[in-house]
Tab-separated table of C-alpha atoms in Angstrom:
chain	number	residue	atom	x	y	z
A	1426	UNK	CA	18.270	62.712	13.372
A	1427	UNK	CA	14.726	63.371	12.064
A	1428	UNK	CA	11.808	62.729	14.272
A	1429	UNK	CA	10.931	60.216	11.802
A	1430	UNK	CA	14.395	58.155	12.239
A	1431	UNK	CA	14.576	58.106	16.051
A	1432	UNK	CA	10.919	55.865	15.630
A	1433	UNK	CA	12.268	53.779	12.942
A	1434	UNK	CA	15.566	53.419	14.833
A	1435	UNK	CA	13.617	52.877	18.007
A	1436	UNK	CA	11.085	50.615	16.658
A	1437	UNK	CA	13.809	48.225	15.147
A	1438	UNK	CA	15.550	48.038	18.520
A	1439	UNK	CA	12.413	47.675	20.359
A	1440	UNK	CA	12.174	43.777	22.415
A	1441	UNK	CA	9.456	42.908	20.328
A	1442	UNK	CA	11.626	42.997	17.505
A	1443	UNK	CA	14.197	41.488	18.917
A	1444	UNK	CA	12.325	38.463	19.766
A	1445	UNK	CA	11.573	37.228	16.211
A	1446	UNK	CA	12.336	34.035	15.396
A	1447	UNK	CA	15.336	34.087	12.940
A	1448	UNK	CA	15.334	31.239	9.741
A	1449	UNK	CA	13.069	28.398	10.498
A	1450	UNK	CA	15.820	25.410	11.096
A	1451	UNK	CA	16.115	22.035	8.331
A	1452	UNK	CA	13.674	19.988	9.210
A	1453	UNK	CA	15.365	16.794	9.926
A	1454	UNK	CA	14.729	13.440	7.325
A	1455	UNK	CA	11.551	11.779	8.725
A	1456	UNK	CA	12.621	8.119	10.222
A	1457	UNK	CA	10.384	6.836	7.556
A	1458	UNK	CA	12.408	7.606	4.490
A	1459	UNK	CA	15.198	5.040	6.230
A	1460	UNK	CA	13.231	2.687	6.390
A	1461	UNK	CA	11.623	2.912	3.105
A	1462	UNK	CA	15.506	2.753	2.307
A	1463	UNK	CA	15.950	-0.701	3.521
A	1464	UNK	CA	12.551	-1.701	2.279
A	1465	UNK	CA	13.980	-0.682	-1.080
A	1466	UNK	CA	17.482	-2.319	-0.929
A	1467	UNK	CA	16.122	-5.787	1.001
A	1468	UNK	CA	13.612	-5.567	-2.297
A	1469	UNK	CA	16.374	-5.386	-4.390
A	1470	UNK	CA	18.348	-8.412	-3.212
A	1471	UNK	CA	15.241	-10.295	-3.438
A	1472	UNK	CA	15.707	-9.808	-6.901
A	1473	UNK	CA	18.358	-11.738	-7.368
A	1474	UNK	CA	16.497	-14.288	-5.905
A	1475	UNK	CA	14.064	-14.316	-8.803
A	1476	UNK	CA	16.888	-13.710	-11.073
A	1477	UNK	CA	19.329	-16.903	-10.921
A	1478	UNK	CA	16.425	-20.013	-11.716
A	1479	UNK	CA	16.348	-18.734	-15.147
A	1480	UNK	CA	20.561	-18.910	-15.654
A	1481	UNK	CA	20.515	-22.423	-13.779
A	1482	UNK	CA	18.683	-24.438	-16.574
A	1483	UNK	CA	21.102	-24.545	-18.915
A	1484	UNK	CA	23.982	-25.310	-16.485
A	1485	UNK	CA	22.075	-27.666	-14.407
A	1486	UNK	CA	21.114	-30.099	-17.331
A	1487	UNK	CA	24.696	-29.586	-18.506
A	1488	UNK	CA	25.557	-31.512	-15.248
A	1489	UNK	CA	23.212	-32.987	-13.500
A	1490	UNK	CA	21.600	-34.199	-17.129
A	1491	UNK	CA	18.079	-33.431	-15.629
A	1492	UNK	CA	15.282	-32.596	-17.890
A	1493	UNK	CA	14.710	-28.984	-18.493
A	1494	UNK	CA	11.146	-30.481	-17.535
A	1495	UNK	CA	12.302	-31.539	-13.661
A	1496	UNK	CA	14.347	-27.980	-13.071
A	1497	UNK	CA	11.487	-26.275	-14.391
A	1498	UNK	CA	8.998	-28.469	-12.151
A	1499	UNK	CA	11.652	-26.829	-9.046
A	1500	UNK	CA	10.976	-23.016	-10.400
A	1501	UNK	CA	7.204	-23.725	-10.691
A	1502	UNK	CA	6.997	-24.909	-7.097
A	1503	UNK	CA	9.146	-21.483	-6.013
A	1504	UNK	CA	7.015	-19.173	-8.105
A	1505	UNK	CA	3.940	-21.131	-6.988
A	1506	UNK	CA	4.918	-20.628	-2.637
A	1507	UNK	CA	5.748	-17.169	-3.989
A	1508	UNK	CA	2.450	-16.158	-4.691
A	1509	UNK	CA	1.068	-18.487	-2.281
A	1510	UNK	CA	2.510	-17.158	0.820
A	1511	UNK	CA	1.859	-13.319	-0.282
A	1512	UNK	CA	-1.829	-13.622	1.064
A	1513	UNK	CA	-0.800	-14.460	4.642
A	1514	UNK	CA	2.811	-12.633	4.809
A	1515	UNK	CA	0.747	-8.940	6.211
A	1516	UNK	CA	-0.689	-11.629	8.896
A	1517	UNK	CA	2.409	-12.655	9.749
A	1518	UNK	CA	3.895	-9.316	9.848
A	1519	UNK	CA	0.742	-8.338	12.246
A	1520	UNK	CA	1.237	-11.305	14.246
A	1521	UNK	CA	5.054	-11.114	14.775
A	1522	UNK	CA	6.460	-7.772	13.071
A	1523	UNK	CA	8.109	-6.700	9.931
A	1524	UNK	CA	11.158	-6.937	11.683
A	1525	UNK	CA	11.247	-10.384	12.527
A	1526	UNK	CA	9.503	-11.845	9.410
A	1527	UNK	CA	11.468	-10.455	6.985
A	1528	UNK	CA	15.231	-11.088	8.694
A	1529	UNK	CA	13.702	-14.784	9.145
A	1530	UNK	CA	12.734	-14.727	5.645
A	1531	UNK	CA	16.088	-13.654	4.398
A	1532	UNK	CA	17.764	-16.282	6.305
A	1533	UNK	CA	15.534	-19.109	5.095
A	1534	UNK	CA	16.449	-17.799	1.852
A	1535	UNK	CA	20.347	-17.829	2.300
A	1536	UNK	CA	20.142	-21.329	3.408
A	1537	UNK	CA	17.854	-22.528	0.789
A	1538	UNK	CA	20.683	-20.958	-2.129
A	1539	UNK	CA	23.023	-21.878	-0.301
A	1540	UNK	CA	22.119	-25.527	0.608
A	1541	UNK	CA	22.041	-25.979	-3.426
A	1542	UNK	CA	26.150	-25.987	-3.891
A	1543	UNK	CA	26.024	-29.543	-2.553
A	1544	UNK	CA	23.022	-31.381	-3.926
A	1545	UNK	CA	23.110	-33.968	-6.343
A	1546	UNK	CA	19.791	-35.322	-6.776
A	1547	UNK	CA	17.082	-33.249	-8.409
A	1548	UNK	CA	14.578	-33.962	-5.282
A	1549	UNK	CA	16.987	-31.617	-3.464
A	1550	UNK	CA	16.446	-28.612	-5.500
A	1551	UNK	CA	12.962	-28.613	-5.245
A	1552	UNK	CA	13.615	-28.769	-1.461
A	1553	UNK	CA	16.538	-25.965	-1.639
A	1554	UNK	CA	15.072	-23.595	-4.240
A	1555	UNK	CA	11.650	-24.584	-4.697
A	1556	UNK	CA	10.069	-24.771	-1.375
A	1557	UNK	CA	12.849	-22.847	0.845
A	1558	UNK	CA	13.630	-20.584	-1.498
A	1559	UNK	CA	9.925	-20.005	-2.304
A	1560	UNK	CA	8.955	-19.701	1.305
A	1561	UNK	CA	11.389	-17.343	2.090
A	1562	UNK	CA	10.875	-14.362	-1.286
A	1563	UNK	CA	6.965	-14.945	-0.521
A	1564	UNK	CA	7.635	-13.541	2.489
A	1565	UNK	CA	9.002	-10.214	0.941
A	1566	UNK	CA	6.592	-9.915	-1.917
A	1567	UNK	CA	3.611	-7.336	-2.130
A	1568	UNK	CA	2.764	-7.563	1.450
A	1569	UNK	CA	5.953	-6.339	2.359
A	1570	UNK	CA	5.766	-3.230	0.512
A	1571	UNK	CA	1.997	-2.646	1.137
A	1572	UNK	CA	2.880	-2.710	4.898
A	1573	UNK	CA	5.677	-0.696	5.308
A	1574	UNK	CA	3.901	2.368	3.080
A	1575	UNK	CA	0.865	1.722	5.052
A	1576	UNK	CA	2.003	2.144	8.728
A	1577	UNK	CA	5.152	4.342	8.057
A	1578	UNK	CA	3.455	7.297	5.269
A	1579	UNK	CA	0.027	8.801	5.153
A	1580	UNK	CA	1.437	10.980	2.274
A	1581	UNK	CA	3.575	10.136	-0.393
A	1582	UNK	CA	2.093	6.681	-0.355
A	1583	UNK	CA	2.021	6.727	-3.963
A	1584	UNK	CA	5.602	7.481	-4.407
A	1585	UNK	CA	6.528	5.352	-2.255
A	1586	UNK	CA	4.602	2.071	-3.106
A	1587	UNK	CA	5.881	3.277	-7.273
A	1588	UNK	CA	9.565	3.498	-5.739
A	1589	UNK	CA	9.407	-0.059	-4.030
A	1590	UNK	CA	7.611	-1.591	-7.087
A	1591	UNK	CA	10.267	-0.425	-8.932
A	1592	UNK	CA	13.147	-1.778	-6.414
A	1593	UNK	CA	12.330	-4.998	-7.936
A	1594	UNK	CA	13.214	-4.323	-11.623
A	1595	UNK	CA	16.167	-2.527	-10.446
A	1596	UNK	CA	17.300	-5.750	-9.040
A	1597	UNK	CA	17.093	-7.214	-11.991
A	1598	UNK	CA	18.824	-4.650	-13.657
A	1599	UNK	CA	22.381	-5.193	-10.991
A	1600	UNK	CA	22.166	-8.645	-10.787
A	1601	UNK	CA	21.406	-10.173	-13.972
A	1602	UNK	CA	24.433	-9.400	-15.643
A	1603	UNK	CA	26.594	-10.147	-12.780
A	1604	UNK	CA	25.194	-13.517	-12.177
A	1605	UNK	CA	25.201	-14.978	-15.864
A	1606	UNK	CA	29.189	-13.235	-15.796
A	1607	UNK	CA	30.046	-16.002	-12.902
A	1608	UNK	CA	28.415	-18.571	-14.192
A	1609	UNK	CA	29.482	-18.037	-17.482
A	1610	UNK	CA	33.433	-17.589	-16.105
A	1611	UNK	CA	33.349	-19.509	-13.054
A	1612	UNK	CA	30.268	-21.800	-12.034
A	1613	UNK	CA	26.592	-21.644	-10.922
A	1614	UNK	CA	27.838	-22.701	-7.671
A	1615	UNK	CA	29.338	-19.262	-7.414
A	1616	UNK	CA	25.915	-17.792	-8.362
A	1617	UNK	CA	24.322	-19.377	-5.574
A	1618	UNK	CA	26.766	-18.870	-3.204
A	1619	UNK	CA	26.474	-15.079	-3.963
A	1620	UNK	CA	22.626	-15.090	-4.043
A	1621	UNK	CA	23.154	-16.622	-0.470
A	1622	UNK	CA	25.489	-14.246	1.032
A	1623	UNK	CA	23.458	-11.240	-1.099
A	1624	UNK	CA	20.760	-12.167	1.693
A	1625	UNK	CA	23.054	-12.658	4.738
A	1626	UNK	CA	23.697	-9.078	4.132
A	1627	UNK	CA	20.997	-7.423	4.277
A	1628	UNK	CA	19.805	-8.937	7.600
A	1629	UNK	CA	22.225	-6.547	9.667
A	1630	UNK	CA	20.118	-3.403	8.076
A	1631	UNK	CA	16.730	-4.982	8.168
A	1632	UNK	CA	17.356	-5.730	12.343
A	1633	UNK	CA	19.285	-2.387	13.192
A	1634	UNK	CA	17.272	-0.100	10.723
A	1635	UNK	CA	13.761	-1.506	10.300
A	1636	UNK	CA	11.503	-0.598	13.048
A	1637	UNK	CA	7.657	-2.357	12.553
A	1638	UNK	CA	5.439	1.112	13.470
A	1639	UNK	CA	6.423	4.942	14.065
A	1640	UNK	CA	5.392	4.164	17.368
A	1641	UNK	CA	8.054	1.981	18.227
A	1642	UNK	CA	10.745	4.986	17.870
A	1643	UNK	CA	8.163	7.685	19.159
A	1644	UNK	CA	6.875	9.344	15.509
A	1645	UNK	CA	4.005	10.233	13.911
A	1646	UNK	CA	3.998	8.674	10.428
A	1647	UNK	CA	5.367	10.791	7.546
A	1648	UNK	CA	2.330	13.366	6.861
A	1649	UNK	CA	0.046	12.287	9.909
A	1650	UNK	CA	-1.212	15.224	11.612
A	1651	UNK	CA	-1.670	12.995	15.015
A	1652	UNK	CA	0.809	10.529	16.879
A	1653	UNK	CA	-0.413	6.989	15.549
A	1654	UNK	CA	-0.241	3.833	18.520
A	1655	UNK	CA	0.728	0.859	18.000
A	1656	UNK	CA	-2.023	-1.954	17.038
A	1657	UNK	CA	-1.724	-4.761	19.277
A	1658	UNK	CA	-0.478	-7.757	17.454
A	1659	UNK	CA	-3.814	-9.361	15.466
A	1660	UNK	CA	-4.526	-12.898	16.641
A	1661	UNK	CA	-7.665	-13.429	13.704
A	1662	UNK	CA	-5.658	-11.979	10.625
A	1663	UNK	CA	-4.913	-15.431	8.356
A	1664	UNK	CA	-8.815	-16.524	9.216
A	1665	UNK	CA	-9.967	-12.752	7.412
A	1666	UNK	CA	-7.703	-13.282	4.898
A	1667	UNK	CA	-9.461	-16.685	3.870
A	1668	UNK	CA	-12.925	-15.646	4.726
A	1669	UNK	CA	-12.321	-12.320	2.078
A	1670	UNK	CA	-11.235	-15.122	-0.607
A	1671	UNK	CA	-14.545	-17.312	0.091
A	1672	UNK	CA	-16.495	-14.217	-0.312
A	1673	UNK	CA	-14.202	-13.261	-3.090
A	1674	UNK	CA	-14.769	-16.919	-5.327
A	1675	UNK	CA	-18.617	-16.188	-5.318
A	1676	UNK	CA	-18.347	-13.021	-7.351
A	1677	UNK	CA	-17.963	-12.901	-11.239
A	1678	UNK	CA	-14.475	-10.065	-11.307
A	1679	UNK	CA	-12.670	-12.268	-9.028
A	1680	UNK	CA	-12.276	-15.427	-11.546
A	1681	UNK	CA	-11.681	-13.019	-14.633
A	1682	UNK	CA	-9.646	-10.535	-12.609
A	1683	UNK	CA	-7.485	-14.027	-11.111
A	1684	UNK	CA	-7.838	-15.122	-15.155
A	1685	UNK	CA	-6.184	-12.503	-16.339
A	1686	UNK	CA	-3.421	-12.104	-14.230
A	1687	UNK	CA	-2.666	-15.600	-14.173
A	1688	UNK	CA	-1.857	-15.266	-17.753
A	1689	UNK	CA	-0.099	-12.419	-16.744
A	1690	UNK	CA	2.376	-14.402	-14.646
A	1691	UNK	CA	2.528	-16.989	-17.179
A	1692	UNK	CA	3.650	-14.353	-19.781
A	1693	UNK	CA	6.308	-12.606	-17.844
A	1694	UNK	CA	8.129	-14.869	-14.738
A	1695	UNK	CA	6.706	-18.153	-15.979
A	1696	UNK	CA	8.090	-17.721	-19.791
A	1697	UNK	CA	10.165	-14.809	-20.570
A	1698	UNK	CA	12.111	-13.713	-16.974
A	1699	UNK	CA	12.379	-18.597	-16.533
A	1700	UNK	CA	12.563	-19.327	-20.412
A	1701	UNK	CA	14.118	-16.335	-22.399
A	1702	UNK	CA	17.657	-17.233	-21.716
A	1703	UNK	CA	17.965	-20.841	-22.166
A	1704	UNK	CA	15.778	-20.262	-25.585
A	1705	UNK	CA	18.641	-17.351	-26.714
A	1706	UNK	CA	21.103	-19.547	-25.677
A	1707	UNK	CA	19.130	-22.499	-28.033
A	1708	UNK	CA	20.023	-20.156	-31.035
A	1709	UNK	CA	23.382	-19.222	-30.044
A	1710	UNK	CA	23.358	-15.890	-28.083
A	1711	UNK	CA	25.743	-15.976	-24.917
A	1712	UNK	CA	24.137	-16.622	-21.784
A	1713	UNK	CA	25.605	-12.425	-20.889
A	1714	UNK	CA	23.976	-11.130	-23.768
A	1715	UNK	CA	20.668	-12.681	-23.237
A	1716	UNK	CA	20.500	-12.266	-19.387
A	1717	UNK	CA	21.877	-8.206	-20.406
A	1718	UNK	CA	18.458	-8.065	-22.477
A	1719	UNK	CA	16.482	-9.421	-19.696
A	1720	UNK	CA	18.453	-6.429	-17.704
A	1721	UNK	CA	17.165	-4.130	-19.936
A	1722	UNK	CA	13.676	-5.295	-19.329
A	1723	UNK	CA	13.667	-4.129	-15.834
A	1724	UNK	CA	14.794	-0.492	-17.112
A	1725	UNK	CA	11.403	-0.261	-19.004
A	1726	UNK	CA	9.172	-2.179	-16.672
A	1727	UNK	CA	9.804	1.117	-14.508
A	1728	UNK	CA	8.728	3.692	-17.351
A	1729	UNK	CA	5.856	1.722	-18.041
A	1730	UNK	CA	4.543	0.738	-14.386
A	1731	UNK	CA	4.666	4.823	-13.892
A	1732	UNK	CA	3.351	5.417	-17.389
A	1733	UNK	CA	0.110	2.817	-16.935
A	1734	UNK	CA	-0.831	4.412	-13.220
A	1735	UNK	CA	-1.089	7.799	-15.210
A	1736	UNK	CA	-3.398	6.044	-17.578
A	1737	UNK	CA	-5.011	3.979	-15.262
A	1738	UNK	CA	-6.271	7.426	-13.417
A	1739	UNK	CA	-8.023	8.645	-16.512
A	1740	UNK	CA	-8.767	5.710	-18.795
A	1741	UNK	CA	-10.994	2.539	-18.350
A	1742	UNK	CA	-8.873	-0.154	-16.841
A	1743	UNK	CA	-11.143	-2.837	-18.560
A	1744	UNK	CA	-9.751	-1.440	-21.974
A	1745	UNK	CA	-6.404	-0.517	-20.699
A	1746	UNK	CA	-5.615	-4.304	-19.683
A	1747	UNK	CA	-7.160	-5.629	-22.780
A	1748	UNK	CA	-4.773	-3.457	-24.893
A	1749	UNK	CA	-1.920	-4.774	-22.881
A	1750	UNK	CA	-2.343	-8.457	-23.421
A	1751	UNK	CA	-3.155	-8.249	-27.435
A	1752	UNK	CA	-0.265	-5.958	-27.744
A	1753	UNK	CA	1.327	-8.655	-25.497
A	1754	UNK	CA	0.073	-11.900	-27.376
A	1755	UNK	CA	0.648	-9.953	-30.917
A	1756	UNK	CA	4.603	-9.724	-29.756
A	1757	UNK	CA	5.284	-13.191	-28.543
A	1758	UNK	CA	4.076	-14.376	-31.756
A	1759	UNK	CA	7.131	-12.731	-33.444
A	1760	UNK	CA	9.922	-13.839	-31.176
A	1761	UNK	CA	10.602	-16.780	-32.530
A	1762	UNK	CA	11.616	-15.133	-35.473
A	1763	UNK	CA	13.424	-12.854	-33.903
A	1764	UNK	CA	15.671	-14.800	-31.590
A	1765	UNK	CA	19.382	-15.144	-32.999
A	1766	UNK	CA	23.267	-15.516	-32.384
A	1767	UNK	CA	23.778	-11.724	-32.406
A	1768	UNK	CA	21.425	-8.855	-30.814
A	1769	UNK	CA	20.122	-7.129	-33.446
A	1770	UNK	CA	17.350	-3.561	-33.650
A	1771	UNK	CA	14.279	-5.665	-34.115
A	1772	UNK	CA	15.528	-7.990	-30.757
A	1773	UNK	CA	15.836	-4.800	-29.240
A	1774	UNK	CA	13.094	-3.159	-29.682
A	1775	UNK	CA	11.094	-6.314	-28.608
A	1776	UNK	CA	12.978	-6.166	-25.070
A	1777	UNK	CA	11.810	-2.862	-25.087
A	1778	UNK	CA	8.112	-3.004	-25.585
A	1779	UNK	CA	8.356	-6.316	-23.623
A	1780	UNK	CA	9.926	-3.963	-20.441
A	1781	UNK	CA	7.232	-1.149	-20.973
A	1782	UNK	CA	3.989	-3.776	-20.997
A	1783	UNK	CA	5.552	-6.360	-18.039
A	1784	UNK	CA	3.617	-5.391	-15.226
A	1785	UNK	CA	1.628	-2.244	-16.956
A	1786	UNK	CA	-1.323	-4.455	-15.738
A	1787	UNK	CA	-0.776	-4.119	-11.778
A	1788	UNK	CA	-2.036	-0.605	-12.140
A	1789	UNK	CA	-5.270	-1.497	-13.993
A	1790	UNK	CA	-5.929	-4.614	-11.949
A	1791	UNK	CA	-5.609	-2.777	-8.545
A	1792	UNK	CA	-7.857	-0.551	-9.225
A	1793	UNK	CA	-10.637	-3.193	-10.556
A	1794	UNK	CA	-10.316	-5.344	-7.267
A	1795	UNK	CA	-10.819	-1.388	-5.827
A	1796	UNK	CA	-13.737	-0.706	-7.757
A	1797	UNK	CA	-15.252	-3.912	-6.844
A	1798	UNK	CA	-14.408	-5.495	-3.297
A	1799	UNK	CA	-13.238	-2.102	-1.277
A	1800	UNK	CA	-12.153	-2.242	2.031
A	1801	UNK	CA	-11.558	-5.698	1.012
A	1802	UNK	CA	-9.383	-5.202	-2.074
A	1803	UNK	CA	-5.989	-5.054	-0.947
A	1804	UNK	CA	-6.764	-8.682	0.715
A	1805	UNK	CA	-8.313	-9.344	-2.723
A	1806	UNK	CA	-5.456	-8.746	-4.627
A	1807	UNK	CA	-3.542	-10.447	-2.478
A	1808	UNK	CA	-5.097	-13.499	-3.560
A	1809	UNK	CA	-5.317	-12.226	-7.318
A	1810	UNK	CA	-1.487	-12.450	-7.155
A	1811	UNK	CA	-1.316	-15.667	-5.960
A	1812	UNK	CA	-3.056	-16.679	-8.919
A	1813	UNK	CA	-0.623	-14.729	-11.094
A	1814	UNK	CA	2.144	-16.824	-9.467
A	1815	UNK	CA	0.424	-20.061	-10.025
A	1816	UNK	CA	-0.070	-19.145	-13.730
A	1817	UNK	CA	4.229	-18.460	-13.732
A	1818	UNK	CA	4.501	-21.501	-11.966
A	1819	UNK	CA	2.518	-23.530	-14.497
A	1820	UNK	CA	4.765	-21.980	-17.358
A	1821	UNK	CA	7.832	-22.262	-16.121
A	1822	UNK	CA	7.329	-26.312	-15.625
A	1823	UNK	CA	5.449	-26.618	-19.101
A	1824	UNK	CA	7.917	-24.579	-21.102
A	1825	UNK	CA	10.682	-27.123	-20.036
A	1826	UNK	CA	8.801	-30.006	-20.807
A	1827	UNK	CA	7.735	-28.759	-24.451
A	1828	UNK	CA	11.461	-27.620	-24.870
A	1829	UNK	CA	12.348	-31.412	-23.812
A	1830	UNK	CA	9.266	-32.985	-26.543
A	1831	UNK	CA	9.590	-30.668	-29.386
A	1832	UNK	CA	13.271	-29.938	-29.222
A	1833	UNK	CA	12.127	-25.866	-29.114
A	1834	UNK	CA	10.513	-23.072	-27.518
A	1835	UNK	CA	8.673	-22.540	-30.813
A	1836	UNK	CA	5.151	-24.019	-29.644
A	1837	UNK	CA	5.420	-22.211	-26.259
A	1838	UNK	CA	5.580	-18.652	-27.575
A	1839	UNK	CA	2.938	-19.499	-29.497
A	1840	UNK	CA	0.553	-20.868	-27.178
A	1841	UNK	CA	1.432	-17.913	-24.631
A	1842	UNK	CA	0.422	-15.516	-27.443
A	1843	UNK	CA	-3.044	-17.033	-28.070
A	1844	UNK	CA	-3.516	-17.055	-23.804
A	1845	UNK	CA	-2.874	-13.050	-24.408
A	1846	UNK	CA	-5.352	-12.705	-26.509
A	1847	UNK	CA	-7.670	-14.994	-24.448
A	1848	UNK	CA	-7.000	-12.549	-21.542
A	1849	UNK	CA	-7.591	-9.349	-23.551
A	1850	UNK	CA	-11.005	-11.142	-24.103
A	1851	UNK	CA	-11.516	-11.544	-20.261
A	1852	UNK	CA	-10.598	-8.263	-19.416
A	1853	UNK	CA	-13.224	-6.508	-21.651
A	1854	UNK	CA	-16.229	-8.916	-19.987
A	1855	UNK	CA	-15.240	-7.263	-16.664
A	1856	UNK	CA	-18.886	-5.548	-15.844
A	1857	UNK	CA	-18.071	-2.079	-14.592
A	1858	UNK	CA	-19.213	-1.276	-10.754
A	1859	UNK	CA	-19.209	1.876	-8.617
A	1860	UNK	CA	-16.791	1.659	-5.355
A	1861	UNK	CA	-18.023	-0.345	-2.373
A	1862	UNK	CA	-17.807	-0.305	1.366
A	1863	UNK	CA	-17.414	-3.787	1.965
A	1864	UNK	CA	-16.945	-7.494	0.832
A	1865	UNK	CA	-20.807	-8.030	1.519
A	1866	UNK	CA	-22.677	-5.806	-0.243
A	1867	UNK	CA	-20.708	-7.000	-3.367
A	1868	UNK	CA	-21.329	-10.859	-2.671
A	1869	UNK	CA	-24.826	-9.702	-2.180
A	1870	UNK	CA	-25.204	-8.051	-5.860
């Protein structure tokens, strides 16, 4: 052996050498992704929560021979709690834990569905599905997702809060068809009963799985570079959360920001996810067929949620939201037209551009309450959804009364597409404003 060999043969069996670290081991899945995982599927049975009240009005008039006006009046007051409660449910879950609010929630909600298989009076379903019912999905709207992402992930967030948004739509997706199949073949008791046990279900996983902070099983959140305490439960959050919307009321963006998405809610839950299917079913389409389309909805909602955050990065959300609602208004002025026995291309590819333009505007209004109340804004939205549920709820009771006066949906599509264009209107007035700090400098402008 060459001089030259015995030092490479010595260096490689030198201890130096033989103390290097071999392959780095798999980094185990961060505790966060799990519970993003039940955020995800408790979002998803939520869904079918917001999925039956459409399928019941056809069924319950059939019946009960209530007014599509008085079962509409019971999905107003759910949609209405709905965006009601959202403001407070991120005090609650400060106050008492995710944990806790959200199994609660999910058993208010069984018993609310549930409690409807034996009512006979129409006072009883507002109880059952209005306010229960109402109570208990406000409880898992936007605040729910906002909070996990924000205590569990410092990156990713955006992922993550785009995965969860999504969860909803996805619900639709599964349980749409399956719960216009049993009524259609069975019942809507059925339905109810299976919306019921949907949320029984997932309590199991949201009290084994869901822990409230990283800190509770000894973890950093998912990116942090430092272990994260616990807060201490927050005694003043529900008083912040009203003084940020008495601030709020005294600025210009908040009534046109709350304007537009009101109409927002009114064009989407209030009409098409309440109305659509009893108005197919007016002109003869199955109550499957019609409930599949509204299935197919939630497959686009997700392309175009994703699609208007890209825009919403690079474009001016003023003009972005204003294309949305006359591209929104132009379309509902055509559905009457285009609603038949049969599903035909032009249905189709209405459903479609419906799906991609449903919530296209939560990018473009989040990041106009950013631009204009800051540290405040995800408060401020808070409230800007509530009014967005409050517009649904309106809708939802109106569009059954007109369909009770006029014998049709005709005059409601109509009217919807002229508040479209009203909001495309609003949205361009929005005066444009660099980022602030605070609530007060911008009540102070």
């Amino acid at each position: 052996m060459t001089t030259t060999s015995r030092q490479a043969a010595d260096a490689a069996d030198s201890p130096d050498d033989l103390r290097k670290p071999g392959p780095a081991p798999r980094p185990r899945i961060h505790r966060a992704w799990f519970v993003a995982a039940v955020t995800f599927v408790t979002i998803i049975g939520a869904a079918a929560f917001r999925s039956l009240p459409g399928l019941l009005i056809d069924p319950l008039h059939d019946e009960f021979d209530w007014s599509r006006g008085t079962i509409g009046a019971a999905v107003s007051v759910n949609l209405a709690l709905y965006g009601l409660t959202a403001p407070f449910a991120a005090a609650l879950m400060d106050r008492f834990g995710i944990r806790r609010v959200v199994a609660v929630a999910l058993g208010i909600i069984a018993l609310g569905s549930g409690l409807t298989v034996w009512m006979t009076a129409a006072w009883q379903l507002m109880l059952c599905w209005g306010l229960l019912v109402g109570l208990g999905t406000g409880s898992m709207a936007l605040a729910f997702a906002a909070t996990v992402t924000n205590r569990w992930f410092t990156e990713r967030r955006g992922l993550v809060t785009g995965i969860l948004t999504a969860a909803s739509a996805s619900g639709q997706l599964i349980f749409l068809p399956l719960l216009s199949w049993i009524i259609e073949t069975y019942d809507w008791r059925p339905a109810a009963v299976t919306v019921s046990l949907a949320a029984l279900t997932v309590v199991p996983f949201v009290w084994l799985l869901l822990r409230d902070h990283p800190a509770d099983v000894g973890l950093k959140p998912y990116g942090a570079a430092e272990f994260v305490p616990k807060p201490a439960p927050v005694q003043g959050a529900a008083r912040r959360t009203v003084q940020v919307l008495l601030s709020a009321v005294r600025t210009g963006p908040f009534w046109l920001l709350a304007g537009t998405f009101a109409i927002c809610g009114a064009s989407t839950n209030g009409l098409i996810q309440t109305h659509f299917v009893p108005a197919a079913h007016d002109h003869g389409m199955p109550i499957t067929a019609a409930a599949s389309l509204l299935a197919v909805i939630g497959v686009f909602d997700v392309v175009g949620t994703i699609g208007s955050g890209w825009f919403t990065d690079r474009y001016d959300p003023r003009r972005l939201l204003a294309v949305y609602y006359a591209l929104r208004g132009v379309s509902l002025l055509f559905l009457p037209v285009l609603l038949g026995p049969s599903v035909h291309p032009p249905m189709v590819f209405f459903i479609v551009f419906y799906g991609l333009d449903w919530v296209a505007t939560v990018p473009p209004t989040v990041a106009l309450c950013r631009e204009h109340y800051g540290d405040d804004s995800a408060i401020v939205f808070g409230w800007v959804l509530a009014s967005h549920q409050v517009g649904a709820a309106l809708v939802a009771f109106l569009g059954g009364l007109a369909r009770d006066v006029f014998g049709s949906y005709d005059v409601v599509w109509y009217a919807s597409g002229a508040l479209c264009a009203a909001a495309a209107l609003m949205a361009l007035v929005i005066r444009r404003r660099r980022p602030v700090v605070g609530m007060t400098r911008v009540a102070a402008a």
